[in-house]
XYZ file of C-alpha atoms in Angstrom:
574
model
C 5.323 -21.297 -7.617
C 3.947 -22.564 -4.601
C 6.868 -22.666 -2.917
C 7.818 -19.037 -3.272
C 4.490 -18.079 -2.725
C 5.580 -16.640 1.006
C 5.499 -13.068 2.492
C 3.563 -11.024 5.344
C 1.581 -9.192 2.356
C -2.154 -8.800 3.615
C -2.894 -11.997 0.847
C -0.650 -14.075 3.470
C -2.763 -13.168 6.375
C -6.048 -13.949 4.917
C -6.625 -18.001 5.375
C -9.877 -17.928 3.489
C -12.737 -15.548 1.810
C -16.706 -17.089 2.460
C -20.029 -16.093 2.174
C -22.564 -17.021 4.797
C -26.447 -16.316 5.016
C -27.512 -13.844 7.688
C -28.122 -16.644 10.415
C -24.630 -18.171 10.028
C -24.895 -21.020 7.382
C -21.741 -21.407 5.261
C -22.311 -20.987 1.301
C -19.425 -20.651 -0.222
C -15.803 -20.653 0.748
C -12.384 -20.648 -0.629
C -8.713 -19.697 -0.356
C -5.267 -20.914 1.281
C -7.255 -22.728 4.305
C -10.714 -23.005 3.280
C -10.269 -26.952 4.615
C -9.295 -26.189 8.192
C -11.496 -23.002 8.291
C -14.889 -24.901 6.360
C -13.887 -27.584 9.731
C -13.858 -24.953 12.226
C -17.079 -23.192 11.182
C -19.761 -24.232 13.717
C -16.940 -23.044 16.371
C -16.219 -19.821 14.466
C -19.709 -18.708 14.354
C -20.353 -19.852 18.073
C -17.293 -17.467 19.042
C -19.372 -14.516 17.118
C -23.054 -15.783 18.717
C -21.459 -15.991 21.953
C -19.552 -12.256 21.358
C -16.315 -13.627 22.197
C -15.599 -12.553 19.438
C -15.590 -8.723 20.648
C -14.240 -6.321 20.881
C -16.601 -5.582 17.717
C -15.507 -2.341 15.578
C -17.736 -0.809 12.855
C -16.274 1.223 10.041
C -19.555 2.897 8.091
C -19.003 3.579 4.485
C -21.380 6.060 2.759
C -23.521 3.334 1.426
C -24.768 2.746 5.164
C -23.399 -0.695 5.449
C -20.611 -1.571 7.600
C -17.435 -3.830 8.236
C -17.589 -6.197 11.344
C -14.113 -6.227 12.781
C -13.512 -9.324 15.429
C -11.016 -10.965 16.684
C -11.600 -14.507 18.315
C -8.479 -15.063 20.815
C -9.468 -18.737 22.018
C -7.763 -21.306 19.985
C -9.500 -23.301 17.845
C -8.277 -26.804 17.336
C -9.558 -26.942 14.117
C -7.520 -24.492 12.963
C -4.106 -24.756 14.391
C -2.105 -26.522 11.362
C -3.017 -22.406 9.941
C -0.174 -21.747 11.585
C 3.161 -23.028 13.054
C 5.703 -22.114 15.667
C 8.431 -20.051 14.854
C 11.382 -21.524 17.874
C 11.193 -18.202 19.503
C 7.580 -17.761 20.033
C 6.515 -16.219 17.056
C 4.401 -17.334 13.982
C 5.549 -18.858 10.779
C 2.840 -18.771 8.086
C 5.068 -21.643 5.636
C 8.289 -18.763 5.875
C 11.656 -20.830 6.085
C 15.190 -19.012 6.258
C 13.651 -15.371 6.419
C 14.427 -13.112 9.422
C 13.143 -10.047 10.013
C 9.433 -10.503 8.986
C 7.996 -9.375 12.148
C 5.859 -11.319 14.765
C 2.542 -12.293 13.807
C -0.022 -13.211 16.116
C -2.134 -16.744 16.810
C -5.141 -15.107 17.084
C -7.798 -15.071 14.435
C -9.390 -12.110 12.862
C -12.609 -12.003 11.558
C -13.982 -8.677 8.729
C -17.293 -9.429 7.495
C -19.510 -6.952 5.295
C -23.234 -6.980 4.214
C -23.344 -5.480 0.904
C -26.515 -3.109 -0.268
C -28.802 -5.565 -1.984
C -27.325 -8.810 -0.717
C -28.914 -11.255 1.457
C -25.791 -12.402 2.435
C -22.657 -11.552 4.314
C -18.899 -11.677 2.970
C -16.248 -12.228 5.068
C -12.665 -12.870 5.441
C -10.904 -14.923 8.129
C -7.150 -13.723 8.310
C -4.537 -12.922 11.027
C -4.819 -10.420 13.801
C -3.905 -7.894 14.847
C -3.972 -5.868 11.550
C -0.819 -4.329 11.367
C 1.923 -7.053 9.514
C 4.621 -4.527 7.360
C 2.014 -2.449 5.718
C 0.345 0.983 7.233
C -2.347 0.066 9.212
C -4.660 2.348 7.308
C -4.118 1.001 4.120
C -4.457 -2.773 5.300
C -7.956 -1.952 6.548
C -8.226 -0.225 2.949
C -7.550 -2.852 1.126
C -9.718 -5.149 3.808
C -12.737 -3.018 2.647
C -12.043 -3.746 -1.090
C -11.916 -6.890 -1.395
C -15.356 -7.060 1.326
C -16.588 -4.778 -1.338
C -15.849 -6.127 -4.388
C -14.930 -10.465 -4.366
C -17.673 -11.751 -7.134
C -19.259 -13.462 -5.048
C -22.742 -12.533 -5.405
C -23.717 -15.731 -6.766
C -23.364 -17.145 -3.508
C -26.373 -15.386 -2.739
C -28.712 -17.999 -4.694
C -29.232 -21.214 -3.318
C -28.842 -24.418 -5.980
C -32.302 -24.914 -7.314
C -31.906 -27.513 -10.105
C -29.192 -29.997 -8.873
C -30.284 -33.016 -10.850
C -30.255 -31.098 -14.806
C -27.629 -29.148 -13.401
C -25.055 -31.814 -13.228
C -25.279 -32.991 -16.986
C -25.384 -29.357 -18.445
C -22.262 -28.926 -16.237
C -20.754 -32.219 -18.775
C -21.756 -30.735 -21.330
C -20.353 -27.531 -20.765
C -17.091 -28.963 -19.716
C -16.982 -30.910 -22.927
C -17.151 -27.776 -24.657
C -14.767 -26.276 -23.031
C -12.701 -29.009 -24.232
C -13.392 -29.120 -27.432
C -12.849 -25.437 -27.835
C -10.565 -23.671 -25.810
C -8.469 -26.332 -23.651
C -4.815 -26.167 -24.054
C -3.095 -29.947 -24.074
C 0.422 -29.727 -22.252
C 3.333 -31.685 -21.316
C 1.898 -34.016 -18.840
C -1.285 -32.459 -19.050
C -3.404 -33.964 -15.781
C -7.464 -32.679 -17.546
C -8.092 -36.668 -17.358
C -5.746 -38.051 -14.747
C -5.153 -35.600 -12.289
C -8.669 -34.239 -11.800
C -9.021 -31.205 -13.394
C -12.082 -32.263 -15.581
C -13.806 -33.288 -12.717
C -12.741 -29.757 -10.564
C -13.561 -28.293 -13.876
C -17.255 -29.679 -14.199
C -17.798 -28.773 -10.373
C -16.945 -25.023 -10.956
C -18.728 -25.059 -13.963
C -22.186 -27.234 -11.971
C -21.582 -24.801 -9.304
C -23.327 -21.928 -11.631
C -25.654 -24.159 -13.188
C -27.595 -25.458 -9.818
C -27.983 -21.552 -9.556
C -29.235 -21.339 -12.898
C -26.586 -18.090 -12.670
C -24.308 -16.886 -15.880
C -21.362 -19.304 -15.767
C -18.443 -16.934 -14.822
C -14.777 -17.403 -15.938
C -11.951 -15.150 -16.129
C -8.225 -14.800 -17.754
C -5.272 -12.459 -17.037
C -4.294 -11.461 -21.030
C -4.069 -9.230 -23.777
C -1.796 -6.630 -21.721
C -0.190 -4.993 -24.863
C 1.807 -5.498 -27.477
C 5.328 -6.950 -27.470
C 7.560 -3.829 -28.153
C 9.868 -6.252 -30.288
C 9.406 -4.765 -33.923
C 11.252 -8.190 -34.631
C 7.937 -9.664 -33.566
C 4.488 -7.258 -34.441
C 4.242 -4.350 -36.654
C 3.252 -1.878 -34.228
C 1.633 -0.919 -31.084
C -2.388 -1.861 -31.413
C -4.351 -5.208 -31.804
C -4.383 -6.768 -35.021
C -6.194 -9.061 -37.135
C -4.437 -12.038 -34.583
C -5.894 -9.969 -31.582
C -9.205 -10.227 -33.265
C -9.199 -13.968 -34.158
C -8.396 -14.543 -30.733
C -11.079 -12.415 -29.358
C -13.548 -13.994 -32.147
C -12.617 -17.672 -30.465
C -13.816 -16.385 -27.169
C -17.119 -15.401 -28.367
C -18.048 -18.310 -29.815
C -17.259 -20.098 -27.047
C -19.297 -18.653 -24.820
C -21.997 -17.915 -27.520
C -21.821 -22.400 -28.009
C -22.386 -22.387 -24.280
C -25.460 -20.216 -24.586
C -27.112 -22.814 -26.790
C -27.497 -25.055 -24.623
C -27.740 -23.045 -21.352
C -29.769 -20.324 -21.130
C -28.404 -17.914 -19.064
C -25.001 -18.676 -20.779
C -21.429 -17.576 -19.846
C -19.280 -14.905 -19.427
C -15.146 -14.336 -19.911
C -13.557 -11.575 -18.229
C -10.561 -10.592 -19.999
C -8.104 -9.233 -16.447
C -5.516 -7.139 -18.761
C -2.290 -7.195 -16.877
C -0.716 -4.924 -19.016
C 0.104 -2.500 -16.372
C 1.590 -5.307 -14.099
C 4.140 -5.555 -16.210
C 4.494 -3.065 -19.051
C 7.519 -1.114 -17.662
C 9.223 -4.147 -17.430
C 8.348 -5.073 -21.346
C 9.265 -1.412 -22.716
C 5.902 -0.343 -22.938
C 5.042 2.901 -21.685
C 1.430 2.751 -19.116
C -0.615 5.322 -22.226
C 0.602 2.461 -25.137
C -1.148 -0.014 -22.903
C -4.064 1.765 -22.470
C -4.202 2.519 -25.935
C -3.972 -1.289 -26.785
C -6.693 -1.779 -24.612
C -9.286 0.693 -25.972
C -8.921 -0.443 -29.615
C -9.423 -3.964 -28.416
C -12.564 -2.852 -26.383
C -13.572 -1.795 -29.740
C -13.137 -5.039 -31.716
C -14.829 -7.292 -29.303
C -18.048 -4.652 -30.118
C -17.430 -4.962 -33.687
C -17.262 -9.215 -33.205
C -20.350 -8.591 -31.383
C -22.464 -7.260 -33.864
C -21.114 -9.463 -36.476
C -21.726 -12.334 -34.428
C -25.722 -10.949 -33.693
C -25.035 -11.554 -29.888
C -24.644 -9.969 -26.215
C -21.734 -8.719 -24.679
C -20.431 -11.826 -22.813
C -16.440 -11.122 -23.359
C -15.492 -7.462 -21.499
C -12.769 -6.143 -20.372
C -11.223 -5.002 -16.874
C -7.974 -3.587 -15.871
C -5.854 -3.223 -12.803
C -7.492 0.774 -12.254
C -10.918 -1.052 -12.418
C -9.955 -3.618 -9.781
C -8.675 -1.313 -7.527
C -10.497 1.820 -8.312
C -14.415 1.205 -10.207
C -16.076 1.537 -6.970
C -16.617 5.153 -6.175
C -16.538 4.111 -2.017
C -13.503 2.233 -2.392
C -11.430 5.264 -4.564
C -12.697 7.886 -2.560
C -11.389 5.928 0.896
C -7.762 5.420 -1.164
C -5.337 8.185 -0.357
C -1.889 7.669 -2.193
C 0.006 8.651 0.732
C -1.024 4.793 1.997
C 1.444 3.756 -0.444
C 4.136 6.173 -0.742
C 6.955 3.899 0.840
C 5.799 0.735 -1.527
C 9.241 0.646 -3.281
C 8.315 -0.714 -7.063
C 11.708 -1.633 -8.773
C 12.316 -0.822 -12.702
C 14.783 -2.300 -14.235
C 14.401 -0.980 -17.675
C 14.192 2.457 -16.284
C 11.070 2.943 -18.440
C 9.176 6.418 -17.698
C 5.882 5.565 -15.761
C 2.293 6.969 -15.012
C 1.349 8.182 -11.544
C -1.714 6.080 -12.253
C -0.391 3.023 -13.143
C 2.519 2.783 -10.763
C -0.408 3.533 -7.770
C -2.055 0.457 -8.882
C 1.421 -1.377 -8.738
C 1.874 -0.103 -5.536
C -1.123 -1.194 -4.281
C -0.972 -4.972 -5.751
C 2.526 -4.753 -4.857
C 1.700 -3.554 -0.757
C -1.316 -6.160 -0.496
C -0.051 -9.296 -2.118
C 3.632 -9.567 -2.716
C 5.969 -12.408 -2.271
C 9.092 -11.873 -0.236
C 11.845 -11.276 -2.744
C 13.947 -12.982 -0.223
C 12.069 -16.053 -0.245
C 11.784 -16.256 -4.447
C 15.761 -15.374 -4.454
C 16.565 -18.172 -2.118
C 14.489 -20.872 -4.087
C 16.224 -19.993 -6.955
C 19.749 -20.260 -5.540
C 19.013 -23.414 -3.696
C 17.970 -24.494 -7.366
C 14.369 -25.376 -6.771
C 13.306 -27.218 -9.930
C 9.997 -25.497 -11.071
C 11.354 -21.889 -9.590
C 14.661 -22.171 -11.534
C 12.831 -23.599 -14.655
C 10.388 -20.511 -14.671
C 13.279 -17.944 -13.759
C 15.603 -19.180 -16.579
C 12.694 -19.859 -18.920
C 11.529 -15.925 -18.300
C 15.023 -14.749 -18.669
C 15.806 -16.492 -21.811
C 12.316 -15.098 -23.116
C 12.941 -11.439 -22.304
C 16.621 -11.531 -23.581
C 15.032 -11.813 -27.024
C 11.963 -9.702 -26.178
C 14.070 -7.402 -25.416
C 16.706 -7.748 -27.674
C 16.164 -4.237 -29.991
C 14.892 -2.303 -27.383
C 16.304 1.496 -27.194
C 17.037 0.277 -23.452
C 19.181 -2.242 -24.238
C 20.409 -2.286 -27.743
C 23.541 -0.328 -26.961
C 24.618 -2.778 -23.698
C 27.028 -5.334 -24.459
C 26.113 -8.954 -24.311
C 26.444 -9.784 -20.841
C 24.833 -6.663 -19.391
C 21.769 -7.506 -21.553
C 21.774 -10.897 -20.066
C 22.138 -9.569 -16.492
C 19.242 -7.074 -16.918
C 17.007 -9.456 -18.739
C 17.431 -11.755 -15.544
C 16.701 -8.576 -13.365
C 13.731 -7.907 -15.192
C 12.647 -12.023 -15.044
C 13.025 -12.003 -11.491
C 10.719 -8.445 -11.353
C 8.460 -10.175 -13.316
C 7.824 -13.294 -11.247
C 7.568 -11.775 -8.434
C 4.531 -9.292 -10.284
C 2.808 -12.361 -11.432
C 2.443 -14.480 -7.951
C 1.487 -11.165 -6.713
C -1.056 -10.747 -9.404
C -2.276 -14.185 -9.307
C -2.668 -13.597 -5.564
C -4.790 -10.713 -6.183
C -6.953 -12.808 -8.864
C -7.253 -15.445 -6.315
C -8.725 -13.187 -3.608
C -11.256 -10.889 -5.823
C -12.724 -13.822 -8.377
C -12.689 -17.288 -5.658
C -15.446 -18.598 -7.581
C -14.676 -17.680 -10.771
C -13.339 -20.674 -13.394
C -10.147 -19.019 -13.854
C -8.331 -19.498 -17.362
C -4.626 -19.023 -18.122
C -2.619 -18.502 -21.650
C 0.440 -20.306 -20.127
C 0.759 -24.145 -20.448
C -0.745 -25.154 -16.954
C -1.196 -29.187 -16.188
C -4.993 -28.814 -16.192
C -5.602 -30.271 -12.756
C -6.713 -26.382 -11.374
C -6.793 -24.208 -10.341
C -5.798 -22.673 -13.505
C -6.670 -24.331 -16.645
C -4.868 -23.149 -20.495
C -6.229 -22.137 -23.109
C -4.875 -22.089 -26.827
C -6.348 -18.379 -28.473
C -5.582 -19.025 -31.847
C -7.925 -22.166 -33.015
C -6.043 -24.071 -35.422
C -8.428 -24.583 -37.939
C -9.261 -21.131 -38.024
C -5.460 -19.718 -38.107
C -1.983 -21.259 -37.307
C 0.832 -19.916 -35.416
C 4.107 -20.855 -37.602
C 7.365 -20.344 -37.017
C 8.358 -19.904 -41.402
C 6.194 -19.453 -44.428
C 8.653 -21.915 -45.778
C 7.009 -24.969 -45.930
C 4.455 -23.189 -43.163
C 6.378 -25.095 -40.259
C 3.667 -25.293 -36.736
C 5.313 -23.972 -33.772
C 6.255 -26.099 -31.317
C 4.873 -25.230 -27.668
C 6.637 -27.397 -25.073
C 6.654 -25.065 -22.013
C 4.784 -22.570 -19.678
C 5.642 -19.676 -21.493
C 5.527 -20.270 -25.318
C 1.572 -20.844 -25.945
C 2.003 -18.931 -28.741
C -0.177 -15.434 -28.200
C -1.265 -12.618 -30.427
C 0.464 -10.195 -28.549
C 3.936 -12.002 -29.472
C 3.241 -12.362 -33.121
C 1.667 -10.303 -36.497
C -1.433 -11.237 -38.865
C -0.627 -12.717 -42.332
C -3.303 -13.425 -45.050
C -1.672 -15.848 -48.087
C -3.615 -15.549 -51.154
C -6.023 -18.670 -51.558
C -4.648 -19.862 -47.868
C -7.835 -20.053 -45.870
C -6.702 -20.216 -42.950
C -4.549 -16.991 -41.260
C -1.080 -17.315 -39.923
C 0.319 -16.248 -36.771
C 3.510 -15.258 -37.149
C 6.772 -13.174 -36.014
C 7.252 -10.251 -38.473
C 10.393 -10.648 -38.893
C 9.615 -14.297 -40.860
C 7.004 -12.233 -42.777
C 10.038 -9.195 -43.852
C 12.323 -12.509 -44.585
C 10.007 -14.211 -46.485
C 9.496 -10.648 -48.838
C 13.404 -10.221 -49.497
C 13.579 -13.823 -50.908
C 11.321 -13.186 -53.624
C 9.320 -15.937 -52.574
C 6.156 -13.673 -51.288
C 4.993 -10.362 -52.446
C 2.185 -8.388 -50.586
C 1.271 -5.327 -48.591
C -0.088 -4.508 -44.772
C -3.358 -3.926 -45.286
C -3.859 -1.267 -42.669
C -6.848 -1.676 -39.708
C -10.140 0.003 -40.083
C -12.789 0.540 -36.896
C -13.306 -2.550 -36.155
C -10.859 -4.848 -37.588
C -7.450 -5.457 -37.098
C -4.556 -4.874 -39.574
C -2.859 -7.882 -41.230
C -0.083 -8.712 -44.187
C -1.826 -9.772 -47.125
C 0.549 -11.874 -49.000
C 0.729 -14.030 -52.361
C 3.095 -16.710 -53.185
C 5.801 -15.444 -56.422
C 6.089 -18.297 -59.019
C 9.732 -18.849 -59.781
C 9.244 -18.855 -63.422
C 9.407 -16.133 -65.546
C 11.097 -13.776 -62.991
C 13.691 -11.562 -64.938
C 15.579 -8.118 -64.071
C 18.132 -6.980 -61.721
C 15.812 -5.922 -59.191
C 12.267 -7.014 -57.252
C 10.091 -4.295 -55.209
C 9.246 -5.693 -51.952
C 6.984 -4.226 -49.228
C 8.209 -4.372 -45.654
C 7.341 -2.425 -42.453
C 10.163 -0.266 -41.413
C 10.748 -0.522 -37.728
C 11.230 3.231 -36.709
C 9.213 1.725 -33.484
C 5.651 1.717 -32.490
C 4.867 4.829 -29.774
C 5.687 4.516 -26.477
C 9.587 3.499 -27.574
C 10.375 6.856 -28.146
C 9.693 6.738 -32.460
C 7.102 7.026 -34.945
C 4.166 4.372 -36.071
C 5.397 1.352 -38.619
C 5.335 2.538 -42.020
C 5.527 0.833 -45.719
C 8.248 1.335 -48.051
C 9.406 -0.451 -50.967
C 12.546 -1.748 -50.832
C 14.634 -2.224 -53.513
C 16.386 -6.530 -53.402
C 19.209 -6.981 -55.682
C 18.826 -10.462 -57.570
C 20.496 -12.176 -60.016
C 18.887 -12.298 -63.635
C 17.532 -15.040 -64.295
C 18.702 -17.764 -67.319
């Protein structure tokens, strides 16, 4: 996605996020140009020593501290590959074939921030002047959240044990690979560095002796396919997936202290009106999984090192921050929906805003596609083909005719790439030294790194209970997820399967299975219990199955899943 990963959003102006100590000494940096800016650093801090860098603006908040604005208008050598000539004068920040973006100036921009009980100061190093296609107001809005809330407070430590450090950071890695690491097609853990980058994250923690942070964009909802789950909450495949996480992290605290922690970043409102979902079934989703990992947590005797944070929180937990927001900075953020699904004022703000600080130019993404970029137009088909079946017995769509299902599940494919860079834009900014996990089938050479949920030996995802076949996962999309899939118990089968529904109501009509949903308590997710149906001695004209009948879960407009025995003509047996 690199490629399409263009625009004048506020992400696109902002070359690199750091932390320095109060007299000047770089501690941590990161982002698009953290190279050329880490180069340029003794001159950037003698531009601020020497006040060239003035005019210098403060903006108090209420918590007394304050937002250095400078802008440094001598070029730096250092950092002139940032940017390139447009032929007319102007700046091109990697845009090709795009007109009408609007100038943007050579200048560099510096926003830095002390925060209350930090001996440190954040900053950001970005284009100047502020104003690039957004409302001034909101960019230095948005500016002040992410001063406010990047993680980087562990910058604030210095390394202490280097030496130890390094080997727990092996070990950790190890486990990491032993546990959770997805292997893809042409996976590059080994060859193309991503062990290593992974180990240096990881060491980066370690030499603070600070909790080993790591975070993952999942668990946004339920698939509203009834062809695919039962219903609209976490099940008993939500909560194996959830268990996996804690024992990782709980393995980690064995053999370092201080441990680790997973932050679960739902993104089920980044896309849930483009999945069918209505914004109060995701949030739904997302409280009765809050509740499960507290229920793994007791049973597991151990601290809370999984949690939970949505796009609100991101944009909206600090009480500063939400009380600065007004929503008039985003009224003319345009957020398209293709499924015409009904939305919450909410929600759609917190589009608006991830939408208004780091999208992609549609422009850009729509012209990589048509000049048939090869890992654009393999995503874009790949997401269309996946949401013409996702899709495929929703109200929306079940009355259009072939083609016009096709068309709109491309629409909503292209809606949904463009959410994701901007969402993994966003991710990039507020977590930079965060490990930063990923369900989709990533090489493993970083930044992102997969992760299979479902442990194998634990429970398998399968794609028929005929001969329990292993699904195959040969692409970015189809690591197979809980979300996608239903909980099924076989009698005497230790291990749970991961399945579509729809194999599980298939499997029931042939006479092959018999069984019952065994409905979810507080807790503990609902799953089908099944047993196998010996062929001999069957007789009669008729066999009572259970299936779920798929009036819809909430949020598509009909009731909850509900049992009913079916009556399956059959012949009579000999």
């Amino acid at each position: 996605m690199d490629t399409a990963n263009q625009g004048t959003s506020i992400y696109h102006q902002i070359h690199a996020v750091y932390a320095r100590s109060l007299d000047g000494t770089l501690l941590h940096i990161s982002g698009r140009h953290r190279k050329e800016a880490k180069e340029a650093w003794p001159e950037i801090m003698g531009e601020l020593e020497q006040g060239r860098g003035a005019p210098r603006n403060h903006h108090p908040d209420q918590q007394g501290s304050a937002i250095l604005v400078a802008n440094i208008w001598e070029p730096l050598p250092q950092l002139s590959s940032i940017v390139r000539s447009w032929p007319n004068g102007q700046w091109n920040n990697g845009i090709s074939n795009v007109e009408n973006l609007g100038p943007i100036q050579s200048n560099i921009g510096i926003r830095e921030l002390q925060r209350p009980g930090e001996q440190q100061i954040v900053g950001l190093l970005m284009n100047a002047p502020e104003d690039f296609g957004v409302k001034a107001e909101f960019q230095e809005w948005f500016v002040s959240l992410l001063l406010h809330e990047t993680r980087l407070k562990s910058a604030d430590f210095p390394p202490v044990a280097v030496d130890r450090s390094r080997n727990l950071a092996k070990r950790v890695t190890q486990i990491f690979e032993d546990m959770l690491r997805n292997i893809a097609t042409d996976d590059q853990w080994n060859s193309g560095g991503g062990r290593v980058l992974f180990e240096q994250q990881a060491h980066y923690f370690i030499a603070r002796n600070r909790i080993i942070e790591l975070c993952l964009p999942a668990f946004p909802c339920k698939s509203s396919n009834l062809q695919k789950v039962t219903g609209v909450d976490p099940d008993k495949s939500e909560e194996m997936a959830l268990g996996r996480l804690n024992n990782f992290v709980k393995q980690i605290g064995k053999i370092y202290e201080p441990g680790a922690k997973i932050l679960i970043v739902s993104d089920g409102h980044v896309f849930s009106d483009c999945i069918g979902v209505e914004d109060d079934v995701v949030n739904r989703y997302s409280e009765v999984l809050a509740e499960m990992n507290l229920s793994i947590i007791q049973q597991q005797k151990s601290f809370q090192r999984v949690d939970f944070c949505s796009l609100h929180d991101l944009f909206f937990s600090n009480d500063e921050i939400c009380h600065r927001f007004r929503p008039d900075f985003v009224d003319d953020v345009i957020i398209r929906h293709p499924l015409g699904m009904p939305v919450a004022h909410c929600a759609e703000t917190c589009r608006k805003v991830l939408v208004a600080g780091c999208h992609i130019e549609a422009a850009v993404l729509r012209s990589q596609i048509e000049k048939k970029d090869p890992s654009i137009l393999a995503l874009y088909r790949g997401f269309s083909k996946f949401m013409l079946e996702d899709l495929s017995s929703h109200p929306k769509t079940s009355e259009l005719t072939k083609s016009k299902r096709k068309k709109l599940s491309s629409d909503v494919a292209f809606e949904m790439i463009s959410r994701n860079q901007a969402y993994s834009n966003l991710i990039e900014l507020l977590f930079p030294c965060h490990i930063r996990l990923s369900i989709h089938a990533h090489k493993n050479n970083g930044p992102k790194f997969g992760i299979q949920l479902l442990a194998n030996n634990e429970c398998r995802t399968v794609q028929s209970l005929e001969g329990i076949s292993q699904q195959n996962m040969t692409d970015l999309l189809h690591i197979p997820t809980p979300w996608h899939n239903t909980a099924c118990q076989i009698q005497n089968d230790p291990v749970l399967y991961v399945v579509r529904s729809k194999i599980i109501y298939e499997a029931l009509r042939s006479r092959r299975y018999e069984g019952e949903w065994i409905p979810a308590v507080k807790g503990h997710g609902g799953f089908f219990s099944l047993q196998r149906v010996k062929e001999l001695g069957l007789s009669g004209t008729q066999a009572q199955v259970h299936s779920i009948i798929e009036e819809n879960a909430s949020g598509l407009g009909r009731k909850d899943p509900v049992l009913q025995t079916i009556p399956i003509q059959t012949p009579v047996q000999n």
